XYZ file of C-alpha atoms in Angstrom:
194
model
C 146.176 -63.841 70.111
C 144.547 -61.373 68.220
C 145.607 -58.465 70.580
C 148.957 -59.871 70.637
C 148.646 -59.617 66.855
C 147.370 -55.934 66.505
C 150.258 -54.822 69.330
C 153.096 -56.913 66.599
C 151.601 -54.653 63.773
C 151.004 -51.177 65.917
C 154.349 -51.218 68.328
C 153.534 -48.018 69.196
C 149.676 -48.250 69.317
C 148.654 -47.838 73.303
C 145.442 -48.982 73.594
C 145.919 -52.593 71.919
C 148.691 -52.979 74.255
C 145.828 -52.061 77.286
C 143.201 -54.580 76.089
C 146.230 -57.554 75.841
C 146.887 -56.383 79.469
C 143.551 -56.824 80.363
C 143.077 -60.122 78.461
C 146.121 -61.380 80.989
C 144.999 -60.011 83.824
C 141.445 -61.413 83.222
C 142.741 -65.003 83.384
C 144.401 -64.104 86.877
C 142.915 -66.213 89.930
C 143.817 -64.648 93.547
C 145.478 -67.177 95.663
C 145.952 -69.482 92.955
C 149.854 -70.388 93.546
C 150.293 -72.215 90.332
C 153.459 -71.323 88.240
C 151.201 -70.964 85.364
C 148.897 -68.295 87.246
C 152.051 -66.446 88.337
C 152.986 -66.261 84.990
C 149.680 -64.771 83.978
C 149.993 -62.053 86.384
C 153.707 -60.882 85.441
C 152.551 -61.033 81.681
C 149.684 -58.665 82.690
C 151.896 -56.432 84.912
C 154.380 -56.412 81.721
C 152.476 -55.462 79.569
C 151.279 -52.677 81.493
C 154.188 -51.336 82.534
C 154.967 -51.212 78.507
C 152.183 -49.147 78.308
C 153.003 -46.684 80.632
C 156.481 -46.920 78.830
C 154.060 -45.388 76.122
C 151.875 -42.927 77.994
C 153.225 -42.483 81.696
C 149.835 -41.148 82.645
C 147.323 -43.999 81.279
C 145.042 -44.016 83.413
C 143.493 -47.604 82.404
C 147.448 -48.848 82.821
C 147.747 -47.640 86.051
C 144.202 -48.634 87.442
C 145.155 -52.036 86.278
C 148.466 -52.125 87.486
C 147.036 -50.926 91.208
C 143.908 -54.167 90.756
C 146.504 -56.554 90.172
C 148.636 -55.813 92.998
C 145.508 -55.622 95.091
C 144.517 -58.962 93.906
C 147.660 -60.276 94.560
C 147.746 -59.069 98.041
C 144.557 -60.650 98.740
C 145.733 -63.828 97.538
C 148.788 -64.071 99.900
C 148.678 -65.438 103.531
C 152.099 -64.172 104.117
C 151.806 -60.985 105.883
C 155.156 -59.217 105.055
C 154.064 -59.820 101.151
C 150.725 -59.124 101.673
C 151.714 -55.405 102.587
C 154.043 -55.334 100.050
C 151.768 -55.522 97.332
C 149.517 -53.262 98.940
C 151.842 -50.938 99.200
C 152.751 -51.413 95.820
C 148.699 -51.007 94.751
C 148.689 -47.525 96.830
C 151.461 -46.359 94.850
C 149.682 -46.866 91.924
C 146.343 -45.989 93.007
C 148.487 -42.341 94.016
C 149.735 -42.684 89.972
C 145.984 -42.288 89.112
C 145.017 -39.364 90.927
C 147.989 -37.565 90.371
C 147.375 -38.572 86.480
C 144.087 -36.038 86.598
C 145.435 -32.641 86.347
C 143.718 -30.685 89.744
C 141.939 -28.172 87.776
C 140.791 -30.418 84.842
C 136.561 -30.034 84.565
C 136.639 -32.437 81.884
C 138.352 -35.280 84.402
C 136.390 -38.759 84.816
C 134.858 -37.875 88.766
C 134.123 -41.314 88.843
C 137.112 -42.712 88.011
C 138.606 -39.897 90.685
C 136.475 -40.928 93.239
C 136.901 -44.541 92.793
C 140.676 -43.718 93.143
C 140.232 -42.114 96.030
C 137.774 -44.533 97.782
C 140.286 -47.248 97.148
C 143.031 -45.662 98.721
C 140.814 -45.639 101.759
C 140.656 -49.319 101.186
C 144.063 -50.118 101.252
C 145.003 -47.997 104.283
C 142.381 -49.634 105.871
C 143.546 -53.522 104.458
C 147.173 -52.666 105.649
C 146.015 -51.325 109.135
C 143.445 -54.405 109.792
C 145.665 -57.317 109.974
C 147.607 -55.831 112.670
C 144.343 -54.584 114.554
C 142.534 -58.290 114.383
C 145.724 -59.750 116.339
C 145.406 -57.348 118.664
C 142.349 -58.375 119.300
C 142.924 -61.718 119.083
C 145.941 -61.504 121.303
C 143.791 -59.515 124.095
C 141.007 -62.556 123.553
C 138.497 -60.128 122.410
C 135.543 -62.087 120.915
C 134.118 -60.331 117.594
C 131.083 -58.798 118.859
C 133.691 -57.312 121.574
C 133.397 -53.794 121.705
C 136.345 -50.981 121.255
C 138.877 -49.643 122.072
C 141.145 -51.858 123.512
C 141.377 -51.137 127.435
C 145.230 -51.850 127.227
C 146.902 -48.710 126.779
C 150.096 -49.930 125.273
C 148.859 -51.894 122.439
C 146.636 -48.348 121.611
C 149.787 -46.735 121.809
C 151.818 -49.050 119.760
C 149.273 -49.545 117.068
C 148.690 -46.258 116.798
C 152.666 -45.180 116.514
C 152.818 -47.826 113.848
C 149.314 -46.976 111.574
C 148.459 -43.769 112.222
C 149.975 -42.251 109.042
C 148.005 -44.822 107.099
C 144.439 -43.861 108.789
C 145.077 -40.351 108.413
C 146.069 -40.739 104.768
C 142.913 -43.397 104.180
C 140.714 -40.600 105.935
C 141.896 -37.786 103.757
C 141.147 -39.962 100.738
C 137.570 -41.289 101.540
C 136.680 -37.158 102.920
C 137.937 -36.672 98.889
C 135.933 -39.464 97.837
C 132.727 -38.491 99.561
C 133.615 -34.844 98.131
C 133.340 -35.784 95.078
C 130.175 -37.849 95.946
C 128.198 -37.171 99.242
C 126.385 -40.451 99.202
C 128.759 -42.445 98.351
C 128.063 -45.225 100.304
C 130.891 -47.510 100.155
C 133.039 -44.778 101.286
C 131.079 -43.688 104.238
C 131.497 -47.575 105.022
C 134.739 -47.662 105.193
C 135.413 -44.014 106.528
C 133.342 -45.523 109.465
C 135.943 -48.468 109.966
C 138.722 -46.137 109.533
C 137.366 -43.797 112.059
C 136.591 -46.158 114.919
């Protein structure tokens, strides 16, 4: 209430209009199907988008903005939707980086590198659902080694993802750029790579 208050009084004051987001998007439970929740997460998404309506390059907008619709995605059981809202989070997650100017020394390298490591993420969260019924569908168990011995479902997976690993490895080499030891990133380079 009291953010809502100080955006009322400030229209055209940005960062109120953040911390309201955040308020909303705080109260947001993934997977929760509720009307009410639903509600919480367009209010947060609104009010973001208002801010970027503001300042097109906020970078705590459009950090928030990619969370939600990464939340939301992991949420969802429904496939199709499920990579929809990734999709939607890489877009934004694209918004940030391309927010820090390329030869800015002042930028936040953390925030950069976070950026970039969760790019990485969501290639690798759009590509695994599709890999795990692979492997389901050849009845590999879990400890199963790789690759698949079937040619064809290499092939196919590979003619359908392979723009998404590249692009998840070129972000997690900028990530681990920007911090050699970045463990998380090496973690998930490693899953992107096998």
């Amino acid at each position: 209430a009291a953010f809502r208050k100080s955006v009322d009084l400030n229209p055209s004051a940005v960062q109120p209009r953040v911390f309201l987001g955040t308020a909303w998007m705080n109260q947001y439970i993934p997977g929760a199907t509720s009307p009410e929740n639903l509600q919480i997460a367009s209010k947060a998404e609104g009010i973001f988008l208002a801010v970027l309506e503001l300042d097109p390059k906020n970078g705590s907008a459009l950090e928030s903005l990619a969370s939600l619709k990464y939340l939301e995605s992991q949420g969802t059981q429904h496939l199709e939707y499920k990579l929809k809202l990734l999709n939607e989070a890489r877009g934004w997650k694209v918004d940030v980086v391309a927010a820090v100017p390329p030869d800015d020394q002042s930028a936040d390298h953390a925030s950069l590198k976070t950026a970039h490591y969760s790019l990485g993420v969501i290639d690798w969260a759009i590509w695994y659902p599709s890999w795990n019924a692979a492997r389901i569908k050849l009845g590999l168990r879990p400890e199963s080694p790789g690759p698949f011995e079937d040619v064809d479902v290499r092939a196919e997976l590979r003619t359908r993802f392979e723009p998404e690993l590249l692009d998840g490895i070129k972000h997690l080499n900028k990530a681990l750029a920007l911090d050699p030891k970045y463990d998380d990133a090496m973690a998930y380079m490693n899953l992107l790579l096998r």
